[in-house]
Coordinates of C-alpha atoms in Angstrom, one line a residue:
M1 CA -42.3 170.0 -78.5
L2 CA -39.2 168.8 -76.5
S3 CA -37.2 172.0 -75.7
K4 CA -33.5 171.7 -75.5
T5 CA -33.9 174.6 -72.7
L6 CA -34.9 171.7 -70.5
F7 CA -31.7 169.9 -71.0
Q8 CA -28.6 171.8 -71.7
P9 CA -25.4 169.4 -71.8
M10 CA -23.5 171.7 -69.4
S11 CA -25.8 172.2 -67.1
F12 CA -26.7 168.7 -66.9
A13 CA -23.1 167.9 -66.2
L14 CA -23.1 170.2 -63.6
A15 CA -26.3 168.6 -62.0
I16 CA -24.6 165.2 -62.4
A17 CA -21.7 166.5 -60.4
A18 CA -23.4 168.1 -57.6
A19 CA -25.9 165.2 -57.0
M20 CA -23.6 162.1 -57.5
T21 CA -21.9 160.8 -54.4
L22 CA -19.1 158.5 -55.0
P23 CA -16.1 157.4 -53.2
V24 CA -13.2 159.9 -53.0
S25 CA -10.9 157.8 -54.9
A26 CA -13.5 156.7 -57.7
A27 CA -11.6 157.0 -60.6
E28 CA -10.2 153.4 -61.4
T29 CA -11.4 151.9 -64.6
L30 CA -8.8 149.1 -65.1
V31 CA -8.1 146.6 -62.2
P32 CA -5.7 144.0 -62.5
L33 CA -7.2 141.3 -60.1
D34 CA -3.8 139.7 -59.5
N35 CA -2.5 143.0 -57.8
L36 CA -4.9 142.6 -54.9
L37 CA -3.3 139.8 -53.4
D38 CA -0.5 141.8 -51.5
D39 CA -3.3 144.5 -50.1
N40 CA -5.6 144.4 -47.0
A41 CA -9.2 145.5 -47.2
A42 CA -8.5 149.0 -45.9
T43 CA -6.5 149.9 -48.9
S44 CA -7.4 152.0 -51.6
L45 CA -7.9 150.6 -55.1
A46 CA -5.4 152.9 -56.8
D47 CA -2.7 151.7 -54.1
A48 CA -3.4 148.3 -54.5
I49 CA -3.1 148.4 -58.3
A50 CA 0.2 150.1 -57.8
S51 CA 1.7 147.4 -55.8
D52 CA 2.5 144.0 -57.3
T53 CA 4.3 141.6 -55.0
Y54 CA 5.8 138.5 -56.9
G55 CA 4.6 135.4 -55.3
A56 CA 1.9 137.0 -53.0
S57 CA -0.4 134.4 -51.8
A58 CA -4.5 134.9 -52.0
G59 CA -6.3 135.3 -48.7
T60 CA -9.5 136.5 -47.6
D61 CA -7.7 139.5 -46.0
D62 CA -6.8 140.7 -49.0
L63 CA -8.8 143.8 -50.7
G64 CA -11.8 142.3 -52.4
V65 CA -11.3 138.6 -51.7
V66 CA -14.1 137.1 -50.0
T67 CA -13.3 133.2 -50.7
V68 CA -10.3 131.1 -51.2
I69 CA -10.2 127.6 -51.9
D70 CA -6.6 126.2 -52.3
A71 CA -3.8 124.5 -50.5
G72 CA -4.1 126.9 -47.5
H73 CA -7.8 126.9 -47.4
S74 CA -8.9 123.4 -48.3
Q75 CA -12.2 122.1 -49.2
A76 CA -13.2 119.4 -51.9
M77 CA -14.7 120.6 -54.9
N78 CA -16.4 117.6 -56.1
T79 CA -19.2 118.7 -53.7
A80 CA -21.0 121.6 -52.8
V81 CA -18.9 124.5 -51.8
T82 CA -19.8 128.3 -50.6
I83 CA -18.1 130.5 -53.4
A84 CA -19.8 133.9 -52.2
P85 CA -22.1 134.6 -49.1
G86 CA -25.4 132.9 -49.6
L87 CA -24.1 130.7 -52.7
S88 CA -23.4 127.2 -53.0
F89 CA -21.9 125.6 -56.3
D90 CA -21.2 122.2 -57.2
Y91 CA -18.3 121.9 -59.7
S92 CA -18.3 118.1 -60.1
S93 CA -19.9 118.5 -63.5
V94 CA -16.9 120.4 -64.8
G95 CA -14.6 117.8 -63.2
G96 CA -14.0 119.3 -59.5
G97 CA -11.9 117.2 -57.5
S98 CA -11.1 116.7 -53.9
V99 CA -7.3 117.7 -53.8
N100 CA -6.1 121.2 -53.6
P101 CA -2.4 120.9 -53.7
R102 CA -1.0 124.7 -54.2
A103 CA -1.6 128.2 -53.0
I104 CA -3.0 130.7 -55.5
Q105 CA -0.3 133.1 -56.2
N106 CA 0.3 136.4 -58.0
D107 CA 2.6 136.1 -61.1
R108 CA 3.7 133.0 -60.2
W109 CA 2.4 129.3 -60.1
G110 CA 4.5 127.8 -57.4
N111 CA 8.0 128.1 -55.9
P112 CA 9.9 129.0 -57.9
E113 CA 7.9 128.6 -61.2
P114 CA 6.6 132.0 -62.6
I115 CA 3.5 131.9 -64.8
R116 CA 4.3 131.9 -68.4
T117 CA 1.7 130.9 -71.5
T118 CA 3.4 130.6 -74.3
G119 CA 2.4 126.9 -75.0
T120 CA 5.6 125.4 -74.8
S121 CA 8.6 124.9 -72.2
T122 CA 11.2 126.1 -74.5
G123 CA 13.5 128.7 -73.0
Y124 CA 11.1 128.6 -69.9
T125 CA 13.1 130.0 -66.7
T126 CA 12.6 130.2 -62.9
G127 CA 14.6 133.3 -62.4
G128 CA 11.7 135.6 -61.6
K129 CA 8.4 137.3 -62.8
I130 CA 7.8 136.7 -66.5
E131 CA 4.2 137.4 -67.1
D132 CA 1.2 139.0 -64.9
G133 CA -1.7 137.1 -63.7
L134 CA -2.9 134.2 -61.0
G135 CA -1.3 130.8 -61.0
M136 CA -3.4 128.1 -59.4
H137 CA -3.7 124.4 -59.3
A138 CA -6.7 122.6 -60.4
N139 CA -9.3 122.5 -57.6
S140 CA -8.8 126.0 -56.5
L141 CA -11.0 129.0 -56.8
I142 CA -11.1 132.8 -55.6
T143 CA -13.9 135.3 -55.3
F144 CA -13.7 138.8 -55.6
D145 CA -16.2 141.3 -53.9
L146 CA -17.1 143.7 -57.0
N147 CA -19.1 145.9 -54.6
A148 CA -15.8 146.1 -52.0
L149 CA -13.9 147.1 -55.2
R150 CA -16.3 149.6 -56.2
S151 CA -16.0 151.3 -52.5
A152 CA -12.2 151.2 -52.8
G153 CA -12.2 153.1 -56.1
L154 CA -13.9 151.1 -59.1
E155 CA -15.9 153.1 -61.3
S156 CA -19.3 151.9 -60.7
T157 CA -20.4 151.0 -63.8
A158 CA -21.1 147.8 -66.0
A159 CA -18.1 146.5 -66.6
L160 CA -15.8 143.5 -68.8
F161 CA -13.8 141.0 -67.1
T162 CA -10.9 139.5 -69.5
A163 CA -8.2 137.0 -69.1
Y164 CA -6.4 134.5 -71.1
Y165 CA -6.6 130.6 -69.5
D166 CA -3.9 128.0 -70.3
Q167 CA -1.6 125.8 -68.8
N168 CA 1.6 126.9 -67.4
D169 CA 4.8 126.4 -69.5
D170 CA 6.6 124.8 -66.6
Q171 CA 4.2 121.7 -67.8
A172 CA 3.3 122.8 -71.2
A173 CA 2.9 119.2 -72.7
N174 CA 1.0 117.8 -69.7
G175 CA -1.9 118.2 -67.4
S176 CA -5.5 118.9 -68.3
H177 CA -8.2 121.2 -66.5
R178 CA -10.9 123.6 -66.9
G179 CA -11.4 127.2 -66.2
T180 CA -14.7 128.7 -64.8
V181 CA -16.0 131.9 -64.3
V182 CA -19.3 132.2 -62.3
V183 CA -20.8 136.1 -61.9
S184 CA -23.5 136.3 -59.1
D185 CA -25.3 138.9 -57.4
V186 CA -26.0 139.9 -53.5
Y187 CA -28.8 137.5 -53.3
G188 CA -26.8 134.5 -53.9
N189 CA -28.2 134.2 -57.4
V190 CA -25.9 133.2 -60.4
I191 CA -26.0 135.9 -63.3
A192 CA -24.0 133.8 -65.7
G193 CA -21.3 131.0 -65.9
Y194 CA -18.6 130.2 -68.4
V195 CA -16.2 127.3 -69.0
N196 CA -13.3 127.6 -71.1
G197 CA -14.3 130.9 -72.3
Q198 CA -17.8 129.6 -73.5
K199 CA -20.8 130.7 -71.9
V200 CA -22.6 127.6 -70.3
D201 CA -26.0 127.3 -68.5
V202 CA -26.3 127.3 -64.9
T203 CA -29.2 126.0 -63.0
K204 CA -30.1 125.7 -59.2
A205 CA -31.3 122.7 -57.8
G206 CA -31.8 121.7 -53.8
G207 CA -30.3 125.0 -53.1
V208 CA -27.0 124.2 -55.0
W209 CA -26.1 126.0 -58.4
S210 CA -24.0 124.0 -61.0
F211 CA -23.2 124.1 -64.8
T212 CA -25.7 122.0 -66.4
G213 CA -25.3 123.0 -70.3
T214 CA -23.0 121.6 -72.6
I215 CA -19.6 121.2 -71.1
P216 CA -16.2 122.1 -73.0
G217 CA -13.5 119.6 -73.0
T218 CA -10.5 120.1 -70.7
Q219 CA -7.9 122.4 -71.7
N220 CA -5.0 120.0 -72.2
G221 CA -1.1 121.2 -72.0
S222 CA -0.2 119.2 -75.1
A223 CA -2.8 121.2 -77.1
A224 CA -0.5 124.4 -76.8
T225 CA -3.2 126.9 -76.8
G226 CA -5.3 128.7 -74.3
V227 CA -9.0 130.2 -74.3
N228 CA -9.8 133.9 -73.9
F229 CA -12.6 134.8 -71.3
N230 CA -14.7 138.0 -72.1
V231 CA -17.5 138.1 -69.3
G232 CA -19.7 141.1 -69.1
L233 CA -20.2 142.3 -65.4
A234 CA -23.8 144.3 -64.9
K235 CA -24.0 146.8 -62.3
N236 CA -25.8 144.3 -60.1
A237 CA -22.9 141.9 -60.5
A238 CA -21.7 141.6 -57.0
Y239 CA -19.0 138.7 -57.0
I240 CA -17.0 136.9 -59.9
T241 CA -15.3 133.7 -59.1
L242 CA -12.4 132.1 -60.9
A243 CA -11.8 128.2 -60.5
A244 CA -9.6 125.6 -62.3
T245 CA -11.1 122.1 -61.9
D246 CA -9.9 118.6 -62.5
T247 CA -10.5 115.3 -61.2
D248 CA -6.7 114.1 -61.4
V249 CA -4.6 116.8 -60.4
T250 CA -1.2 115.5 -61.9
A251 CA 0.4 118.6 -63.7
D252 CA -2.5 120.9 -63.7
H253 CA -0.8 124.0 -63.4
A254 CA -3.4 126.5 -64.5
V255 CA -2.9 130.2 -65.2
W256 CA -5.1 133.2 -65.6
S257 CA -3.0 135.4 -67.4
T258 CA -3.7 139.3 -67.3
P259 CA -7.3 138.7 -65.4
L260 CA -8.4 142.2 -65.9
I261 CA -11.7 144.2 -65.0
N262 CA -12.4 147.2 -67.4
A263 CA -15.2 149.3 -65.9
A264 CA -14.9 151.3 -69.4
P265 CA -15.1 148.9 -72.3
V266 CA -15.4 150.5 -75.5
I267 CA -18.0 149.1 -78.0
Q268 CA -17.3 150.2 -81.4
L269 CA -20.3 150.0 -83.4
G270 CA -18.9 149.5 -86.8
N271 CA -17.2 146.4 -85.9
L272 CA -20.8 144.9 -85.4
F273 CA -21.5 144.8 -89.0
D274 CA -19.9 141.3 -89.6
D275 CA -21.3 139.4 -86.8
A276 CA -24.8 137.5 -86.4
N277 CA -27.3 138.9 -83.7
T278 CA -26.7 135.4 -82.0
A279 CA -23.0 136.4 -81.2
T280 CA -21.7 137.6 -78.0
L281 CA -20.9 141.4 -78.0
W282 CA -17.2 140.6 -76.9
N283 CA -16.7 138.0 -79.7
A284 CA -18.3 140.5 -82.3
L285 CA -16.0 143.4 -81.1
A286 CA -13.0 141.3 -81.6
T287 CA -13.6 141.0 -85.4
D288 CA -13.1 144.5 -87.6
T289 CA -13.9 143.7 -91.0
Y290 CA -12.8 146.7 -93.4
K291 CA -16.3 147.6 -95.5
A292 CA -18.4 145.2 -94.3
S293 CA -21.7 146.3 -94.9
A294 CA -24.6 146.7 -92.4
G295 CA -27.6 144.3 -92.3
T296 CA -30.7 144.2 -89.8
D297 CA -29.3 140.5 -89.3
D298 CA -26.0 142.0 -87.6
L299 CA -25.5 142.1 -84.0
G300 CA -27.4 145.1 -82.5
V301 CA -28.8 146.6 -86.0
D302 CA -32.3 147.2 -85.5
T303 CA -33.3 149.5 -89.1
L304 CA -31.8 150.6 -91.9
Q305 CA -33.1 153.2 -94.4
S306 CA -31.7 154.2 -97.7
G307 CA -33.2 157.5 -99.1
N308 CA -36.4 159.2 -98.9
L309 CA -35.8 161.2 -95.8
D310 CA -38.1 164.0 -97.1
V311 CA -41.0 161.7 -95.9
A312 CA -41.8 159.8 -92.4
Q313 CA -39.8 156.8 -92.1
N314 CA -39.9 154.2 -89.2
L315 CA -37.0 155.1 -86.9
N316 CA -36.9 151.7 -85.3
T317 CA -39.0 148.5 -85.2
G318 CA -40.9 149.9 -82.4
G319 CA -42.9 151.7 -85.0
V320 CA -41.8 155.4 -84.2
Q321 CA -41.7 157.5 -87.4
F322 CA -39.4 160.4 -88.2
N323 CA -39.3 162.8 -91.0
F324 CA -35.9 164.4 -91.7
A325 CA -37.4 166.9 -94.2
S326 CA -37.0 169.9 -92.0
A327 CA -33.4 169.5 -91.8
G328 CA -32.9 169.1 -95.4
G329 CA -33.5 165.4 -95.7
G330 CA -33.9 164.3 -99.7
S331 CA -35.0 161.4 -101.4
A332 CA -31.9 160.5 -103.6
S333 CA -29.5 158.0 -101.9
S334 CA -26.5 155.8 -103.0
D335 CA -25.0 152.6 -101.9
G336 CA -22.9 152.9 -98.5
L337 CA -23.4 152.1 -94.7
V338 CA -20.4 150.3 -94.0
N339 CA -17.5 149.8 -91.3
D340 CA -14.6 151.9 -91.6
A341 CA -15.3 153.4 -95.1
I342 CA -18.0 155.0 -97.6
G343 CA -19.5 152.0 -99.5
A344 CA -19.0 148.4 -99.6
G345 CA -15.9 147.1 -101.5
G346 CA -14.1 148.3 -104.6
T347 CA -11.2 150.8 -105.0
S348 CA -14.4 153.5 -105.6
R349 CA -15.4 153.3 -102.1
P350 CA -13.1 155.6 -99.9
P351 CA -11.7 154.9 -96.7
L352 CA -13.1 157.2 -93.7
R353 CA -10.8 160.2 -92.6
L354 CA -11.8 163.4 -90.9
D355 CA -8.7 165.8 -91.2
G356 CA -10.9 168.6 -92.5
T357 CA -8.8 168.7 -95.8
A358 CA -8.3 167.0 -99.1
A359 CA -4.6 167.3 -98.5
G360 CA -2.9 163.9 -98.6
F361 CA -6.1 161.9 -99.2
P362 CA -5.1 158.7 -100.8
D363 CA -5.6 158.1 -104.4
S364 CA -8.1 155.4 -105.3
V365 CA -5.8 153.0 -105.9
D366 CA -4.9 152.9 -102.2
W367 CA -8.6 152.7 -101.0
D368 CA -8.4 149.3 -100.1
T369 CA -6.2 150.3 -97.0
K370 CA -8.1 151.4 -93.7
I371 CA -7.4 154.7 -92.3
E372 CA -9.8 155.4 -89.3
D373 CA -12.2 153.4 -87.2
G374 CA -16.0 154.2 -87.7
I375 CA -19.3 154.0 -89.9
G376 CA -19.4 155.3 -93.3
V377 CA -22.8 156.8 -94.2
H378 CA -23.8 158.2 -97.7
A379 CA -26.4 160.9 -97.9
N380 CA -30.0 160.3 -97.1
R381 CA -29.5 157.1 -94.9
F382 CA -29.6 156.0 -91.5
V383 CA -28.7 153.2 -89.3
T384 CA -30.4 152.4 -85.9
F385 CA -28.7 150.1 -83.1
D386 CA -30.9 148.2 -80.6
L387 CA -29.1 149.2 -77.5
D388 CA -31.2 146.5 -75.4
E389 CA -29.9 143.9 -77.8
I390 CA -26.2 145.1 -77.5
R391 CA -26.6 144.8 -73.5
D392 CA -28.0 141.4 -73.5
A393 CA -25.3 140.3 -75.8
G394 CA -22.8 141.7 -73.5
D395 CA -24.5 140.6 -70.0
L396 CA -24.4 144.3 -69.2
G397 CA -27.8 144.5 -67.6
A398 CA -29.7 147.9 -67.4
T399 CA -26.4 150.1 -68.0
G400 CA -26.5 153.4 -69.4
F401 CA -23.9 154.3 -72.1
Q402 CA -21.6 157.3 -73.2
F403 CA -21.8 157.5 -76.8
T404 CA -19.2 159.5 -78.8
T405 CA -18.1 160.2 -82.4
Q406 CA -16.5 162.9 -84.4
A407 CA -18.8 163.2 -87.4
G408 CA -19.0 165.2 -90.6
L409 CA -18.0 165.4 -94.2
N410 CA -15.5 162.6 -95.1
D411 CA -12.3 164.0 -96.5
S412 CA -13.0 162.4 -99.7
G413 CA -16.1 164.6 -100.0
I414 CA -13.8 167.5 -99.8
A415 CA -11.4 165.9 -102.0
N416 CA -13.9 165.9 -105.0
N417 CA -15.7 169.0 -104.1
N418 CA -19.1 168.0 -105.5
N419 CA -21.9 168.0 -103.1
D420 CA -24.7 169.9 -101.6
G421 CA -23.5 169.4 -98.3
I422 CA -24.2 167.3 -95.4
L423 CA -25.4 167.2 -91.8
A424 CA -24.6 164.5 -89.3
A425 CA -27.5 163.7 -86.8
V426 CA -28.0 161.5 -83.8
L427 CA -31.3 160.4 -82.2
L428 CA -32.3 158.4 -79.3
S429 CA -35.8 157.0 -78.9
D430 CA -37.7 154.3 -77.4
D431 CA -41.0 152.2 -78.6
T432 CA -43.2 155.2 -77.7
G433 CA -41.2 158.2 -79.4
V434 CA -37.9 160.3 -79.9
I435 CA -36.2 161.2 -76.8
A436 CA -33.5 163.5 -78.0
G437 CA -31.7 164.7 -81.2
Y438 CA -28.7 165.9 -82.3
I439 CA -27.5 167.6 -85.5
N440 CA -23.7 168.3 -85.9
G441 CA -23.0 168.0 -82.1
Q442 CA -25.8 170.4 -81.2
L443 CA -29.1 169.5 -79.3
I444 CA -32.0 170.4 -81.5
D445 CA -35.6 170.9 -80.3
L446 CA -38.0 168.1 -81.6
T447 CA -41.6 168.3 -82.5
E448 CA -44.6 165.6 -83.1
S449 CA -47.4 165.8 -85.1
G450 CA -50.0 163.0 -86.1
G451 CA -47.6 160.6 -84.7
I452 CA -44.7 161.6 -87.1
W453 CA -41.5 163.2 -85.1
S454 CA -39.0 165.8 -86.6
F455 CA -36.7 168.5 -85.8
D456 CA -38.1 171.8 -84.8
A457 CA -37.0 174.2 -87.5
I458 CA -39.5 176.8 -86.6
N459 CA -38.6 177.1 -83.0
D460 CA -34.8 176.1 -83.3
T461 CA -32.0 176.6 -85.7
I462 CA -30.9 173.9 -88.0
P463 CA -27.1 174.2 -88.4
D464 CA -25.5 175.1 -91.6
K465 CA -24.5 172.0 -93.7
Y466 CA -21.1 171.0 -94.1
T467 CA -19.3 171.6 -97.5
A468 CA -16.2 171.1 -99.2
T469 CA -15.8 174.6 -98.6
S470 CA -16.9 175.2 -95.1
A471 CA -14.5 176.6 -92.3
Q472 CA -15.4 173.5 -90.2
T473 CA -16.4 170.1 -91.8
S474 CA -17.2 167.7 -88.5
A475 CA -18.2 168.1 -85.1
F476 CA -17.8 166.3 -81.9
F477 CA -20.7 164.4 -80.3
D478 CA -20.6 163.4 -76.5
I479 CA -23.9 162.1 -75.3
F480 CA -24.7 160.4 -72.2
I481 CA -27.4 157.5 -72.9
D482 CA -29.5 156.4 -69.9
F483 CA -30.3 152.8 -69.1
D484 CA -34.0 153.0 -70.3
V485 CA -33.1 154.4 -73.8
K486 CA -33.6 151.7 -76.3
Y487 CA -32.5 152.9 -79.7
L488 CA -29.5 155.0 -80.9
T489 CA -29.7 156.2 -84.6
L490 CA -27.0 157.5 -86.7
A491 CA -28.1 159.5 -90.0
A492 CA -26.6 161.4 -92.9
I493 CA -28.7 164.4 -93.8
G494 CA -28.1 165.4 -97.7
G495 CA -30.0 167.0 -100.4
S496 CA -30.8 166.3 -104.0
N497 CA -27.2 166.1 -105.6
I498 CA -25.4 163.4 -103.2
N499 CA -22.5 162.7 -105.8
T500 CA -19.9 162.9 -102.7
D501 CA -22.1 163.5 -99.7
H502 CA -19.9 161.2 -97.6
V503 CA -20.6 161.3 -94.0
A504 CA -18.1 159.8 -91.7
F505 CA -19.0 159.0 -87.9
V506 CA -15.4 158.3 -86.9
D507 CA -14.9 156.5 -83.7
A508 CA -18.5 155.8 -83.1
N509 CA -18.3 154.4 -79.8
L510 CA -20.2 153.4 -76.8
V511 CA -18.8 152.9 -73.2
T512 CA -20.5 151.9 -70.2
A513 CA -21.7 155.0 -68.5
V514 CA -21.9 156.2 -64.5
P515 CA -25.5 155.6 -63.4
A516 CA -27.6 158.7 -63.5
P517 CA -28.2 160.8 -60.5
V518 CA -31.0 160.2 -58.2
A519 CA -31.5 164.0 -57.3
L520 CA -31.2 167.2 -59.4
P521 CA -31.6 171.0 -58.8
A522 CA -35.0 172.4 -58.9
G523 CA -36.3 172.6 -62.1
L524 CA -34.9 169.6 -63.9
T525 CA -37.1 166.7 -64.0
L526 CA -35.0 163.5 -64.5
L527 CA -36.7 160.4 -65.8
G528 CA -33.2 158.8 -66.9
A529 CA -30.4 161.2 -68.0
M530 CA -31.4 161.7 -71.4
T531 CA -35.3 161.0 -70.9
L532 CA -36.8 164.2 -70.0
R533 CA -40.0 163.5 -71.4
R534 CA -41.2 164.5 -74.6
R535 CA -43.8 167.2 -74.7
R536 CA -45.6 168.5 -77.8

């Protein structure tokens, strides 16, 4: 039995606070990289973010900046150059040239040209700042030291780099160049490489790294369209290098618009239901198809179960079995495990809403309009997500997550008042067993017998079901998931009469989490923040 007395959420939170050592200013989760160009290395990250000097030039004395190649720091980029400590990179395969005509600047491409990326020169003016970002000529690069930023106040989690790369509007119909991103570690190894927003193979030969995969074509000013970069930064990522390249530098006015490090990217799990498991995480999150049904070929979806929750079922593809009968799991089920609604398609499938009342719930003629984000699950169904697949798809490395959701009886169930009641459950597991289980937001003891796991209804109390007449119809879940937890299961537990047992997991989100502490007060055994080992 895994006893919750060993793991109380509040005491554990206090243990984290007591055991973890972080920089005093470690609170920044959104960092506009362009704002760092006017701040020295001794500046706190909060102060650096607050200052935004128009036209400030890049230098290696700026906060977090370790390498600059531009007019003032000239090096040919058609041969190997050092882009980070111990890392040589050859940009010739992506058109690296020998001329570095201009300085890299904050919010400005040249002097007096501000950056603007609408794709047309119409209405372009030189009167001052228009858009946030970095302006650079082709054959320029800048490398940021992520560990220096973490020391200055960046939250020490896996993160996401985003930017829009395009030709500046002052030469909107001219120029051609490529934008590249290289992520590397402290040992001089490249973790990932991107060209024009696409992930491209990077290899090392003779001590020099280079792009060796299929290289996207140049970004042409006449195309009037840029590209989005979404680059995962694992916790072992130490450097990120932004570069623009081209052999002919004529009118190659490159812009990194709004280059941002987000140390708390939100992963909306329901958004994965319309994306193949070959998609990148960040592209998958960009699509949000209302009423998209979950399938095991979707990104991150490991296991689906419909009905028969009164007998043991495989909780994950690792073969771990779980029986929900002790919590009232039933055999009956109906259609419905979809994004943002209960059921898939048609006006008979209501949207998600957890106001806790039938008042104002839309008539069925309006059910094709989304109300809230999340996952709708009919009673006696569950979905299990493969967290490692999600980590890999986002280049997040061995990161932990914070999982949050408001879950309970959907307002459509209250409006119809025709159900036996439901429980919302969350389970964490790996390939060997179940790590922790929650019902209606409460941590519940687990037991295992004969290789089958279940909620321990003998030594613990199963919460009351939510019904249309309950004083409370939903609960908030806030669960830390450590890096070695492989699976996350969301389950709707119902009885035999499941007509409107509609369970909503509203805003079912993962956010990259601060690493677990390395030491805890006496009496607590830490094998990962949630992996206090299971004992029968």
